Short mmCIF file of C-alpha atoms in Angstrom, two decimals:
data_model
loop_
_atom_site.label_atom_id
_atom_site.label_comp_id
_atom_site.label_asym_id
_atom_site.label_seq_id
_atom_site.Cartn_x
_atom_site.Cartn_y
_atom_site.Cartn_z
CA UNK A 864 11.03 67.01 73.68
CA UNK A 865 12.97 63.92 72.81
CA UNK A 866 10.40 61.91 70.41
CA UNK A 867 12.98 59.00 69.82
CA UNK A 868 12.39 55.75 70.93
CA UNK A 869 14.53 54.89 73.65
CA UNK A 870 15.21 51.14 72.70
CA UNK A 871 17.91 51.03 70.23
CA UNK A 872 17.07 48.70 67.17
CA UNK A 873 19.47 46.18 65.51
CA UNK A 874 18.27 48.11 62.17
CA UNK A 875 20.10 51.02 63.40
CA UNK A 876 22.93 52.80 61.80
CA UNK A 877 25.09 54.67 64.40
CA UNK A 878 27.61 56.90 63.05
CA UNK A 879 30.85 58.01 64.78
CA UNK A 880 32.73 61.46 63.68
CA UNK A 881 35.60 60.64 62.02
CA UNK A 882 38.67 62.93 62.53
CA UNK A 883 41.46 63.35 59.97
CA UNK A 884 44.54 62.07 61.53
CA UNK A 885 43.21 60.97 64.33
CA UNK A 886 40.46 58.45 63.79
CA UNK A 887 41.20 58.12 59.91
CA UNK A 888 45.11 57.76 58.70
CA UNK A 889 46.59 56.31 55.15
CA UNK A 890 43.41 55.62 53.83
CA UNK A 891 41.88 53.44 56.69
CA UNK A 892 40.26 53.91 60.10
CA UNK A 893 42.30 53.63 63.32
CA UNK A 894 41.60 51.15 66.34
CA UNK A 895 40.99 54.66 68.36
CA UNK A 896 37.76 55.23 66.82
CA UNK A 897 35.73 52.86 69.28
CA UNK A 898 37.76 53.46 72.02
CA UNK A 899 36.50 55.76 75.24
CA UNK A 900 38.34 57.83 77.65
CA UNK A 901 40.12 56.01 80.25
CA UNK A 902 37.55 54.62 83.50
CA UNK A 903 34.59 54.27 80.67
CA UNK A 904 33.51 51.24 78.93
CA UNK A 905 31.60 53.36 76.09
CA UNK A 906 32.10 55.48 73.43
CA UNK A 907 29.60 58.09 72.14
CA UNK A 908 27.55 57.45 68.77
CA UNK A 909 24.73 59.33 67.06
CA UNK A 910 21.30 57.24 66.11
CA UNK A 911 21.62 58.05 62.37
CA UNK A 912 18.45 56.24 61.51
CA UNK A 913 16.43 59.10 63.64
CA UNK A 914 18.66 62.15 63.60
CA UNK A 915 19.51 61.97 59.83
CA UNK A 916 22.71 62.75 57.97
CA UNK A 917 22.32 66.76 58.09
CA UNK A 918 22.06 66.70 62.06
CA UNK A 919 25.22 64.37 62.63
CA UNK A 920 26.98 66.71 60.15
CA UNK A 921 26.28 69.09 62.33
CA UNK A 922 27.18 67.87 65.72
CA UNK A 923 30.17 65.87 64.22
CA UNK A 924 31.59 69.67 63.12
CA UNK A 925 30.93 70.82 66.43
CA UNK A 926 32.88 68.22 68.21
CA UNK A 927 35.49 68.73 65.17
CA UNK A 928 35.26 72.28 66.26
CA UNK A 929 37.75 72.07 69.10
CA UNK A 930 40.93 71.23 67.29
CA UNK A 931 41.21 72.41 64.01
CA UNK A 932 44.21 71.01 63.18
CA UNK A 933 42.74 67.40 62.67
CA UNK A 934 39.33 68.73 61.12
CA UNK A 935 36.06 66.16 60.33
CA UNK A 936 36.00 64.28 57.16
CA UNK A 937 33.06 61.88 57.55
CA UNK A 938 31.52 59.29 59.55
CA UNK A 939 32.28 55.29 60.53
CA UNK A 940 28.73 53.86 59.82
CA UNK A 941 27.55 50.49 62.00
CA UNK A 942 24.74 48.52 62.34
CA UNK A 943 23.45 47.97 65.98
CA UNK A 944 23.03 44.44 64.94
CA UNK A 945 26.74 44.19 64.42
CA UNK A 946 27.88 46.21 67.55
CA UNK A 947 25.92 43.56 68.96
CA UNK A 948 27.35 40.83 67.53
CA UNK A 949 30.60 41.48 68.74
CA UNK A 950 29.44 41.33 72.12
CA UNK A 951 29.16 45.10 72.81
CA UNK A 952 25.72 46.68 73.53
CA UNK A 953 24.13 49.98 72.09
CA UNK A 954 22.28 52.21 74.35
CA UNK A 955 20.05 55.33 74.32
CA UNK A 956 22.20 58.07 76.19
CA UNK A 957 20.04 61.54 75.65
CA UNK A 958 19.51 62.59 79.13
CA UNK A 959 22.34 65.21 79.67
CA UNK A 960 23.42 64.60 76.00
CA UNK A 961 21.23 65.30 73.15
CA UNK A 962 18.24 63.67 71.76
CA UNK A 963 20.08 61.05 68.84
CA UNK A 964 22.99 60.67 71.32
CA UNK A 965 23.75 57.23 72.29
CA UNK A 966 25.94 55.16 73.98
CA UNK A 967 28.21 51.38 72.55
CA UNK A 968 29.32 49.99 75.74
CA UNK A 969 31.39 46.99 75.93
CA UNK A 970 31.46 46.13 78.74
CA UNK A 971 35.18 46.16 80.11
CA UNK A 972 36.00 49.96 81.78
CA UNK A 973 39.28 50.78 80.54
CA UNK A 974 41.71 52.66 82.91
CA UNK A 975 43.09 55.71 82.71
CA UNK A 976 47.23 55.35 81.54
CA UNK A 977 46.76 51.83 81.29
CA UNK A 978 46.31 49.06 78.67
CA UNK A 979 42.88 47.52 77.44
CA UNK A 980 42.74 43.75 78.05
CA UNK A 981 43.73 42.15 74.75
CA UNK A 982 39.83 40.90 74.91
CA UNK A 983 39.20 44.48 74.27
CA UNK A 984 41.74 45.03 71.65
CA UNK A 985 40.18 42.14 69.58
CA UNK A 986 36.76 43.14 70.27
CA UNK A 987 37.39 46.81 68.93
CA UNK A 988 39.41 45.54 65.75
CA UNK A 989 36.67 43.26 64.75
CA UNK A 990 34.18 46.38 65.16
CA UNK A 991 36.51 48.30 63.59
CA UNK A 992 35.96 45.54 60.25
CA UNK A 993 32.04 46.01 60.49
CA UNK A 994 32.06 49.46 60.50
CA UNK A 995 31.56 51.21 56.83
CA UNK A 996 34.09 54.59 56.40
CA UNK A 997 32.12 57.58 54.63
CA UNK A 998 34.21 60.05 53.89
CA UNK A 999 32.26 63.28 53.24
CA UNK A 1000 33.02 64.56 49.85
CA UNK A 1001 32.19 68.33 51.04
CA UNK A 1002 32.88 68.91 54.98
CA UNK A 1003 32.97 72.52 55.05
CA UNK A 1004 29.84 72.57 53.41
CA UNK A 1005 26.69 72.68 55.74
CA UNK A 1006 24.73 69.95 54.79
CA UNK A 1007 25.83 66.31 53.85
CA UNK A 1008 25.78 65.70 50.29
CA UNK A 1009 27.81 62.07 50.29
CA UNK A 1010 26.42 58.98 49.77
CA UNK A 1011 23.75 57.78 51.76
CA UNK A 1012 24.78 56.00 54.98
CA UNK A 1013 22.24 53.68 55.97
CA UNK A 1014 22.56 50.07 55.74
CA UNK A 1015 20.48 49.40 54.73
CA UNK A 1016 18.32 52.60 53.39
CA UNK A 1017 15.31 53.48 55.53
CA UNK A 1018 13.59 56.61 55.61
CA UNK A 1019 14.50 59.51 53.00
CA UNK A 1020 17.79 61.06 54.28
CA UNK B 1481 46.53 30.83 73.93
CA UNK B 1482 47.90 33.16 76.42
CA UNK B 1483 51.78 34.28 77.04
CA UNK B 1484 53.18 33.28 80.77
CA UNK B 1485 56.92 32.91 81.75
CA UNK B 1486 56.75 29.21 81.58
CA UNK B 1487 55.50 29.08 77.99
CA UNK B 1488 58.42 30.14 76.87
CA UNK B 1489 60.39 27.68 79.17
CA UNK B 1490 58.74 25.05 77.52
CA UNK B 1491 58.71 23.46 74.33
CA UNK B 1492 57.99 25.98 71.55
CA UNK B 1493 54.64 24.40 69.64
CA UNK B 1494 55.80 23.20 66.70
CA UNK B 1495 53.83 25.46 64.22
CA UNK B 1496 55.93 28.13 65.83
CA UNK B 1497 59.53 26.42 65.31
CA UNK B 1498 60.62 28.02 61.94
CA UNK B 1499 61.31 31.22 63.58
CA UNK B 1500 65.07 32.86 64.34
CA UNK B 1501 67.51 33.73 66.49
CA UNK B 1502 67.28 37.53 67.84
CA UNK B 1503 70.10 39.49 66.45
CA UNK B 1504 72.22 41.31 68.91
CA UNK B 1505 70.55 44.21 70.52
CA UNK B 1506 73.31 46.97 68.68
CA UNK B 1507 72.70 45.43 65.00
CA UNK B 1508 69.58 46.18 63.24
CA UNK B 1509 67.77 43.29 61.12
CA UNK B 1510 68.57 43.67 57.77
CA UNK B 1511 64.75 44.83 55.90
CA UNK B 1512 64.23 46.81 59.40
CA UNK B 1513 64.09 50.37 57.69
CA UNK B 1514 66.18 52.28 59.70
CA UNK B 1515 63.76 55.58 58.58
CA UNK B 1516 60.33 54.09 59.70
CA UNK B 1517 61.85 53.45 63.51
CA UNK B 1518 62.66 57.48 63.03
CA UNK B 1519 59.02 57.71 61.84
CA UNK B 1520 57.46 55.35 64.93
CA UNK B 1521 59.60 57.36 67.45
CA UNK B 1522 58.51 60.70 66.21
CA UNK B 1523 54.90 59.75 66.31
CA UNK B 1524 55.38 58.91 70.22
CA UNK B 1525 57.33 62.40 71.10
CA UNK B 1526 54.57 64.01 68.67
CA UNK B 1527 51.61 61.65 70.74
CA UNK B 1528 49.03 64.42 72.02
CA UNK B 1529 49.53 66.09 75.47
CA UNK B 1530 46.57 68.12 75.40
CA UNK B 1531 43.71 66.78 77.06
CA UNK B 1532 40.24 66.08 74.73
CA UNK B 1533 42.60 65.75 71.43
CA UNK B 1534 39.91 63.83 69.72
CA UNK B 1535 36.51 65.83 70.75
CA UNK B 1536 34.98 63.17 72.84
CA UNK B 1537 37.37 63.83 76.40
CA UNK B 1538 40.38 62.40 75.48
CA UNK B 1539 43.45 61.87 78.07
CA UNK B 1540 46.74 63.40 77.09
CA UNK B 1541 49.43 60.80 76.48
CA UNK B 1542 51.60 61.23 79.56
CA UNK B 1543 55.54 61.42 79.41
CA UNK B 1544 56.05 58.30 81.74
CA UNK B 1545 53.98 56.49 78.63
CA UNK B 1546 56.05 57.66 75.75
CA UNK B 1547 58.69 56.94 77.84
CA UNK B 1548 58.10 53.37 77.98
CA UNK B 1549 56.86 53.27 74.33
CA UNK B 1550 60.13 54.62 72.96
CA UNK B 1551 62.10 51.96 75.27
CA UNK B 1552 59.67 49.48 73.52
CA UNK B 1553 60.31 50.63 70.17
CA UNK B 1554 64.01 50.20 71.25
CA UNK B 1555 63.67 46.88 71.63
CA UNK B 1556 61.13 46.00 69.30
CA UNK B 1557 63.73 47.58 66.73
CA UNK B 1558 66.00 44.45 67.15
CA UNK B 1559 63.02 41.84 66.15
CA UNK B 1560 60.42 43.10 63.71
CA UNK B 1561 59.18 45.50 61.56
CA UNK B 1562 58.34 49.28 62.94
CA UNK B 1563 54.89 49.37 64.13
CA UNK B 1564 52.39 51.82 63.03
CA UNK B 1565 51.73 54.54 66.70
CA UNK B 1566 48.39 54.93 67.82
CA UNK B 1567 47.27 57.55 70.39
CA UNK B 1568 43.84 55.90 72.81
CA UNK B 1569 42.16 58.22 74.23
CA UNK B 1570 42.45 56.58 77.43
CA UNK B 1571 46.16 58.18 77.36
CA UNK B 1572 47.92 54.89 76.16
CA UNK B 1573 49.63 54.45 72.92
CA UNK B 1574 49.53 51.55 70.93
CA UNK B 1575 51.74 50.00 68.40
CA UNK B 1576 50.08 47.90 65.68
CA UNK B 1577 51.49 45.93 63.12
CA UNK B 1578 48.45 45.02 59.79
CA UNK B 1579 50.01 42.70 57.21
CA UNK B 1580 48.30 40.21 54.61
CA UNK B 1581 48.43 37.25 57.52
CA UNK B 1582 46.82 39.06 60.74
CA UNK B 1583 46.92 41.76 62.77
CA UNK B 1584 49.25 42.90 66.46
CA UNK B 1585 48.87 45.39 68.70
CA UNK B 1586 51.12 45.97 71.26
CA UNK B 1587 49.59 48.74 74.06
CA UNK B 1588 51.80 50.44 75.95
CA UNK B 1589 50.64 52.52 79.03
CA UNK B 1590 52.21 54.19 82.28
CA UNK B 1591 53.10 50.69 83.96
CA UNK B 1592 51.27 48.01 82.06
CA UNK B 1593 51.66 46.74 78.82
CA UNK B 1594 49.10 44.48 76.87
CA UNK B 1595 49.56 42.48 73.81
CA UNK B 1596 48.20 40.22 71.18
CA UNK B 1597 48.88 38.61 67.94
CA UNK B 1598 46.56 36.94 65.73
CA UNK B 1599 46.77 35.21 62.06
CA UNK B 1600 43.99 35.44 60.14
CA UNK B 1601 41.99 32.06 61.17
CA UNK B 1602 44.33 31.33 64.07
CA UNK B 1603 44.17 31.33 67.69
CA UNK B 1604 45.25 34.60 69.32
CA UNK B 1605 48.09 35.18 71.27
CA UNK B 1606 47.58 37.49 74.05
CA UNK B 1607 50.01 38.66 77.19
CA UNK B 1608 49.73 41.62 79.85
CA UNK B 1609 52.43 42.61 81.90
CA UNK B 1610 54.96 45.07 82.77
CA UNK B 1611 55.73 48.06 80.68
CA UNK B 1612 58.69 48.30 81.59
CA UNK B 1613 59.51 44.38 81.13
CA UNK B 1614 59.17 43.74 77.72
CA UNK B 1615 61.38 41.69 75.84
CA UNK B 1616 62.16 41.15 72.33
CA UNK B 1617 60.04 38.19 72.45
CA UNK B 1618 57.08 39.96 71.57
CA UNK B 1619 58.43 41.26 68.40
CA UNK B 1620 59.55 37.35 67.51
CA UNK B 1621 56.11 36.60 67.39
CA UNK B 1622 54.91 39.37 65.28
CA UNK B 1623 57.60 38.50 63.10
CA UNK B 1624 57.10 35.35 62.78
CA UNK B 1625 53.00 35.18 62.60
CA UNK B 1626 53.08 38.73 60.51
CA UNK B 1627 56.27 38.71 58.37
CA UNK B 1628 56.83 35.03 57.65
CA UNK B 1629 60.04 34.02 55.77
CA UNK B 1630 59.65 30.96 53.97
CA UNK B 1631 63.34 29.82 54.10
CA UNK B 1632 64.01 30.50 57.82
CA UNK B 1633 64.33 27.58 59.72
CA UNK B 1634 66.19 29.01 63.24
CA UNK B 1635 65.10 29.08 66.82
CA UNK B 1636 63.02 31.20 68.85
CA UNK B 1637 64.72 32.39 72.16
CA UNK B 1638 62.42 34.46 74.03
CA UNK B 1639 62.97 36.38 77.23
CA UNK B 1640 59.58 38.64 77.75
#
Protein backbone atom coordinates (compact mmCIF):
# COMPACT_ATOMS: atom_id res chain seq x y z
CA UNK A 1 0.00 0.00 0.00
CA UNK A 2 0.78 3.45 -1.23
CA UNK A 3 1.35 5.51 2.21
CA UNK A 4 2.18 8.84 0.28
CA UNK A 5 0.15 11.65 0.49
CA UNK A 6 -1.59 12.25 -2.57
CA UNK A 7 -1.41 16.17 -2.60
CA UNK A 8 1.82 17.19 -3.97
CA UNK A 9 3.59 19.95 -1.79
CA UNK A 10 5.38 23.08 -3.12
CA UNK A 11 8.32 21.73 -0.70
CA UNK A 12 8.71 18.94 -3.02
CA UNK A 13 11.70 17.97 -4.97
CA UNK A 14 10.77 15.94 -8.12
CA UNK A 15 13.53 14.44 -9.92
CA UNK A 16 13.60 13.49 -13.64
CA UNK A 17 16.19 10.67 -15.03
CA UNK A 18 18.61 12.22 -16.87
CA UNK A 19 19.98 10.36 -19.96
CA UNK A 20 23.46 10.89 -21.40
CA UNK A 21 23.02 12.27 -24.79
CA UNK A 22 19.74 12.56 -24.74
CA UNK A 23 18.46 14.70 -21.90
CA UNK A 24 22.10 15.93 -20.90
CA UNK A 25 24.65 17.11 -23.88
CA UNK A 26 28.01 19.47 -23.63
CA UNK A 27 27.71 19.94 -20.17
CA UNK A 28 24.04 21.23 -19.91
CA UNK A 29 20.49 19.82 -19.93
CA UNK A 30 18.42 19.73 -23.13
CA UNK A 31 14.86 21.40 -23.68
CA UNK A 32 13.72 17.50 -24.16
CA UNK A 33 13.90 16.78 -20.61
CA UNK A 34 10.33 18.27 -19.73
CA UNK A 35 8.89 17.42 -22.76
CA UNK A 36 6.12 14.35 -23.12
CA UNK A 37 5.26 12.11 -25.91
CA UNK A 38 3.24 13.60 -28.54
CA UNK A 39 -1.00 13.89 -27.55
CA UNK A 40 0.21 14.38 -23.65
CA UNK A 41 0.53 17.50 -21.78
CA UNK A 42 2.79 15.75 -18.94
CA UNK A 43 5.87 14.34 -18.35
CA UNK A 44 6.64 11.70 -15.67
CA UNK A 45 8.61 12.72 -12.34
CA UNK A 46 9.44 10.84 -9.15
CA UNK A 47 8.37 12.54 -5.55
CA UNK A 48 12.00 12.58 -4.28
CA UNK A 49 11.01 14.03 -0.96
CA UNK A 50 9.04 10.53 -0.19
CA UNK A 51 10.74 7.92 -2.33
CA UNK A 52 14.36 9.00 -1.47
CA UNK A 53 17.49 9.10 -3.60
CA UNK A 54 18.22 5.14 -3.48
CA UNK A 55 14.61 4.35 -4.95
CA UNK A 56 14.80 6.95 -7.93
CA UNK A 57 18.28 5.45 -8.57
CA UNK A 58 16.68 2.61 -8.99
CA UNK A 59 13.75 3.22 -11.20
CA UNK A 60 15.79 5.91 -13.15
CA UNK A 61 18.28 2.66 -14.14
CA UNK A 62 15.39 0.77 -15.02
CA UNK A 63 13.97 3.21 -17.42
CA UNK A 64 17.82 3.73 -18.49
CA UNK A 65 17.66 0.04 -18.92
CA UNK A 66 16.11 0.03 -22.38
CA UNK A 67 18.78 1.68 -24.43
CA UNK A 68 22.08 1.27 -23.33
CA UNK A 69 23.67 3.24 -25.62
CA UNK A 70 22.61 6.61 -23.90
CA UNK A 71 22.93 5.14 -20.22
CA UNK A 72 21.67 7.31 -16.81
CA UNK A 73 23.96 9.77 -15.31
CA UNK A 74 21.82 11.58 -12.71
CA UNK A 75 18.79 13.43 -12.06
CA UNK A 76 17.24 17.21 -12.98
CA UNK A 77 16.07 18.21 -9.40
CA UNK A 78 12.82 20.85 -9.12
CA UNK A 79 10.90 22.27 -6.63
CA UNK A 80 7.03 21.85 -7.01
CA UNK A 81 6.89 25.42 -6.01
CA UNK A 82 8.80 26.32 -9.13
CA UNK A 83 7.00 23.88 -11.59
CA UNK A 84 4.31 25.87 -10.30
CA UNK A 85 5.46 29.01 -10.84
CA UNK A 86 5.87 28.61 -14.34
CA UNK A 87 2.40 27.89 -14.73
CA UNK A 88 2.62 24.06 -14.95
CA UNK A 89 0.99 21.87 -12.23
CA UNK A 90 2.43 18.75 -10.33
CA UNK A 91 0.26 15.84 -9.74
CA UNK A 92 0.17 12.50 -7.86
CA UNK A 93 0.08 9.78 -10.73
CA UNK A 94 0.55 6.22 -8.71
CA UNK A 95 -2.46 4.41 -9.78
CA UNK A 96 -1.14 2.18 -12.68
CA UNK A 97 2.38 3.69 -12.05
CA UNK A 98 4.17 3.28 -8.89
CA UNK A 99 3.78 4.70 -5.52
CA UNK A 100 6.43 8.11 -5.81
CA UNK A 101 5.33 8.39 -9.48
CA UNK A 102 3.92 11.64 -10.42
CA UNK A 103 2.80 13.61 -13.02
CA UNK A 104 4.03 17.90 -14.27
CA UNK A 105 1.33 18.75 -16.58
CA UNK A 106 1.25 21.92 -18.39
CA UNK A 107 -1.40 22.18 -19.61
CA UNK A 108 -1.10 22.42 -23.56
CA UNK A 109 -1.29 18.52 -25.19
CA UNK A 110 1.34 18.47 -27.66
CA UNK A 111 0.72 16.53 -30.96
CA UNK A 112 2.21 13.82 -32.26
CA UNK A 113 4.83 15.03 -35.47
CA UNK A 114 3.97 18.41 -34.78
CA UNK A 115 5.40 21.57 -33.12
CA UNK A 116 4.71 22.80 -29.43
CA UNK A 117 3.17 26.30 -29.39
CA UNK A 118 6.08 28.68 -28.78
CA UNK A 119 4.04 29.27 -25.27
CA UNK A 120 5.25 25.85 -24.60
CA UNK A 121 8.71 26.24 -25.79
CA UNK A 122 9.18 29.23 -23.37
CA UNK A 123 7.44 27.61 -20.62
CA UNK A 124 9.79 24.44 -20.79
CA UNK A 125 13.09 26.62 -21.19
CA UNK A 126 12.29 28.63 -18.19
CA UNK A 127 11.70 25.16 -16.26
CA UNK A 128 14.51 23.97 -17.77
CA UNK A 129 16.53 27.24 -15.72
CA UNK A 130 14.85 26.16 -12.31
CA UNK A 131 15.72 22.82 -12.49
CA UNK A 132 19.18 21.82 -10.55
CA UNK A 133 21.42 19.01 -12.81
CA UNK A 134 22.93 16.19 -10.41
CA UNK A 135 25.05 14.27 -12.09
CA UNK A 136 25.63 10.99 -10.21
CA UNK A 137 29.25 10.56 -9.50
CA UNK A 138 28.80 6.56 -9.44
CA UNK A 139 25.77 5.28 -11.78
CA UNK A 140 26.65 1.78 -12.06
CA UNK A 141 26.83 1.62 -8.54
CA UNK A 142 23.54 0.55 -6.70
CA UNK A 143 22.90 3.10 -4.40
CA UNK A 144 23.25 6.98 -4.81
CA UNK A 145 26.22 8.30 -3.22
CA UNK A 146 26.13 12.11 -4.87
CA UNK A 147 25.25 15.00 -3.25
CA UNK A 148 22.12 15.35 -1.64
CA UNK A 149 19.26 16.56 -3.86
CA UNK A 150 16.78 18.22 -1.88
CA UNK A 151 16.20 21.81 -1.91
CA UNK A 152 16.08 22.35 0.43
CA UNK A 153 17.19 19.22 2.81
CA UNK A 154 14.31 17.47 4.56
CA UNK A 155 14.32 14.18 5.93
CA UNK A 156 17.71 12.05 6.10
CA UNK A 157 18.31 10.77 2.51
CA UNK B 1 5.09 40.22 -30.43
CA UNK B 2 4.04 37.65 -32.84
CA UNK B 3 5.35 37.02 -36.66
CA UNK B 4 2.39 37.42 -39.48
CA UNK B 5 2.94 38.13 -43.26
CA UNK B 6 2.09 41.72 -42.86
CA UNK B 7 4.71 42.40 -40.18
CA UNK B 8 7.15 42.04 -42.38
CA UNK B 9 5.31 44.23 -45.03
CA UNK B 10 5.43 46.88 -42.71
CA UNK B 11 7.83 49.07 -41.25
CA UNK B 12 10.61 47.10 -39.52
CA UNK B 13 10.54 48.52 -35.61
CA UNK B 14 13.30 50.46 -35.34
CA UNK B 15 15.24 48.50 -32.59
CA UNK B 16 15.34 45.90 -35.31
CA UNK B 17 16.83 48.19 -38.26
CA UNK B 18 20.64 47.51 -37.86
CA UNK B 19 20.28 44.18 -39.35
CA UNK B 20 21.54 42.99 -43.14
CA UNK B 21 20.85 42.06 -46.31
CA UNK B 22 20.52 38.08 -46.85
CA UNK B 23 23.38 36.89 -48.90
CA UNK B 24 22.54 34.94 -51.95
CA UNK B 25 21.17 31.55 -51.27
CA UNK B 26 24.59 29.67 -53.10
CA UNK B 27 27.20 31.83 -50.90
CA UNK B 28 27.67 31.01 -47.37
CA UNK B 29 28.08 33.97 -44.68
CA UNK B 30 31.44 34.41 -43.99
CA UNK B 31 31.83 33.12 -39.79
CA UNK B 32 29.04 30.40 -40.92
CA UNK B 33 31.38 27.28 -40.23
CA UNK B 34 30.93 25.33 -43.07
CA UNK B 35 31.76 22.02 -40.56
CA UNK B 36 29.02 22.71 -37.87
CA UNK B 37 26.12 22.78 -40.85
CA UNK B 38 27.89 19.10 -41.56
CA UNK B 39 27.51 18.57 -37.78
CA UNK B 40 23.58 19.99 -37.58
CA UNK B 41 22.73 17.84 -40.69
CA UNK B 42 24.21 14.70 -39.33
CA UNK B 43 22.42 15.07 -36.07
CA UNK B 44 18.97 15.14 -38.14
CA UNK B 45 19.86 11.87 -40.44
CA UNK B 46 21.28 10.41 -36.99
CA UNK B 47 17.67 11.82 -35.10
CA UNK B 48 16.20 8.50 -33.45
CA UNK B 49 13.79 6.25 -35.45
CA UNK B 50 13.16 3.86 -32.85
CA UNK B 51 10.20 4.38 -30.92
CA UNK B 52 10.67 5.02 -26.76
CA UNK B 53 14.44 6.38 -27.45
CA UNK B 54 14.38 8.19 -24.20
CA UNK B 55 12.60 5.53 -21.68
CA UNK B 56 9.47 7.45 -21.07
CA UNK B 57 7.48 6.42 -24.78
CA UNK B 58 9.15 8.45 -27.03
CA UNK B 59 7.98 8.89 -30.88
CA UNK B 60 10.56 8.09 -33.51
CA UNK B 61 11.53 11.14 -35.54
CA UNK B 62 9.80 10.40 -38.84
CA UNK B 63 11.58 10.83 -42.35
CA UNK B 64 8.96 13.45 -43.65
CA UNK B 65 10.41 15.53 -40.37
CA UNK B 66 14.06 15.30 -41.06
CA UNK B 67 13.12 15.96 -44.30
CA UNK B 68 11.86 19.29 -43.67
CA UNK B 69 14.54 19.97 -40.98
CA UNK B 70 17.41 19.43 -43.40
CA UNK B 71 15.51 21.82 -46.04
CA UNK B 72 15.44 24.22 -42.99
CA UNK B 73 18.93 23.90 -42.18
CA UNK B 74 19.37 24.64 -45.96
CA UNK B 75 18.08 27.71 -45.66
CA UNK B 76 18.88 28.67 -42.33
CA UNK B 77 22.58 28.07 -43.65
CA UNK B 78 22.35 31.34 -45.73
CA UNK B 79 21.37 33.63 -42.49
CA UNK B 80 22.78 32.52 -39.16
CA UNK B 81 24.76 30.47 -37.23
CA UNK B 82 24.16 26.40 -37.24
CA UNK B 83 21.73 25.56 -34.64
CA UNK B 84 22.30 23.04 -32.03
CA UNK B 85 19.50 19.56 -33.14
CA UNK B 86 17.25 18.44 -30.62
CA UNK B 87 15.20 15.21 -30.84
CA UNK B 88 11.27 15.80 -28.70
CA UNK B 89 9.92 13.01 -27.90
CA UNK B 90 6.82 13.98 -29.46
CA UNK B 91 8.78 13.00 -32.86
CA UNK B 92 9.72 16.69 -33.77
CA UNK B 93 13.15 18.04 -33.90
CA UNK B 94 14.13 21.24 -32.82
CA UNK B 95 16.87 23.59 -33.66
CA UNK B 96 18.06 25.94 -30.90
CA UNK B 97 20.39 28.59 -30.98
CA UNK B 98 21.86 29.70 -26.76
CA UNK B 99 24.18 32.71 -26.96
CA UNK B 100 25.15 35.40 -24.18
CA UNK B 101 21.90 37.68 -25.41
CA UNK B 102 18.87 35.03 -25.43
CA UNK B 103 17.80 32.00 -26.52
CA UNK B 104 15.79 30.49 -30.24
CA UNK B 105 14.28 27.57 -30.99
CA UNK B 106 13.09 26.81 -34.14
CA UNK B 107 10.70 23.32 -34.09
CA UNK B 108 10.36 21.62 -36.97
CA UNK B 109 7.70 18.79 -37.34
CA UNK B 110 5.89 16.74 -40.23
CA UNK B 111 3.90 19.91 -41.59
CA UNK B 112 4.16 22.63 -38.99
CA UNK B 113 6.85 24.58 -37.90
CA UNK B 114 6.97 26.78 -34.65
CA UNK B 115 9.35 29.43 -33.66
CA UNK B 116 10.54 31.94 -31.20
CA UNK B 117 13.26 34.27 -30.35
CA UNK B 118 13.85 36.01 -27.23
CA UNK B 119 16.73 38.46 -25.77
CA UNK B 120 17.35 38.23 -22.45
CA UNK B 121 14.78 40.98 -20.92
CA UNK B 122 13.00 41.44 -24.24
CA UNK B 123 9.75 40.67 -25.65
CA UNK B 124 9.58 37.33 -27.48
CA UNK B 125 9.15 36.79 -30.90
CA UNK B 126 7.08 33.91 -31.75
CA UNK B 127 5.59 32.48 -35.33
CA UNK B 128 3.89 29.03 -36.36
CA UNK B 129 3.43 28.05 -39.72
CA UNK B 130 4.29 25.87 -42.49
CA UNK B 131 7.20 23.52 -42.44
CA UNK B 132 7.65 23.54 -45.51
CA UNK B 133 7.41 27.55 -45.86
CA UNK B 134 10.11 28.82 -44.07
CA UNK B 135 12.14 31.52 -45.15
CA UNK B 136 15.41 32.89 -44.33
CA UNK B 137 13.71 35.41 -42.32
CA UNK B 138 13.73 33.44 -39.37
CA UNK B 139 17.39 33.04 -39.29
CA UNK B 140 17.64 37.17 -39.73
CA UNK B 141 16.17 37.41 -36.53
CA UNK B 142 18.23 34.99 -34.68
CA UNK B 143 21.01 36.68 -36.13
CA UNK B 144 20.31 39.72 -35.39
CA UNK B 145 18.77 39.31 -31.62
CA UNK B 146 21.53 36.32 -30.95
CA UNK B 147 24.69 37.25 -32.92
CA UNK B 148 24.63 41.05 -32.94
CA UNK B 149 27.33 42.89 -34.98
CA UNK B 150 27.99 46.17 -33.72
CA UNK B 151 29.08 47.79 -37.05
CA UNK B 152 26.26 46.46 -39.27
CA UNK B 153 23.98 48.94 -40.24
CA UNK B 154 22.00 47.11 -43.50
CA UNK B 155 18.42 46.14 -44.05
CA UNK B 156 16.33 43.36 -43.14
CA UNK B 157 14.40 41.77 -46.16
CA UNK B 158 12.35 39.05 -44.98
CA UNK B 159 10.23 36.61 -46.94
CA UNK B 160 8.97 33.81 -44.21
Amino acid sequence: MCDIPVAVADEETVVRVVLNEIHWKKGKLRTNLFRGPGGKDEVSVMRHAHMKSDACKAKAKEIASGNPKFPYVGFAAITVESVRNTGSECHDSREGNYCGHAHISHGIPVPENEPAPPELTMRIKELLQRARLILDPAPDVQTWTGEQIETPPLAND
Amino acid sequence: MKITNSFFNDAVPAHFQTTYIMPLRSVTRVGYAFAEFESARSAIRRAFSQPNWDGYGALPIGEETKKNAHGVLSILENSTCAPEIVPNPNGTLSFEWETAHGFGQLEIGRTRCSFYVKRHGGRAITYEGSAGEVGGALGAYVDVLLYPKPSQALVLRADV
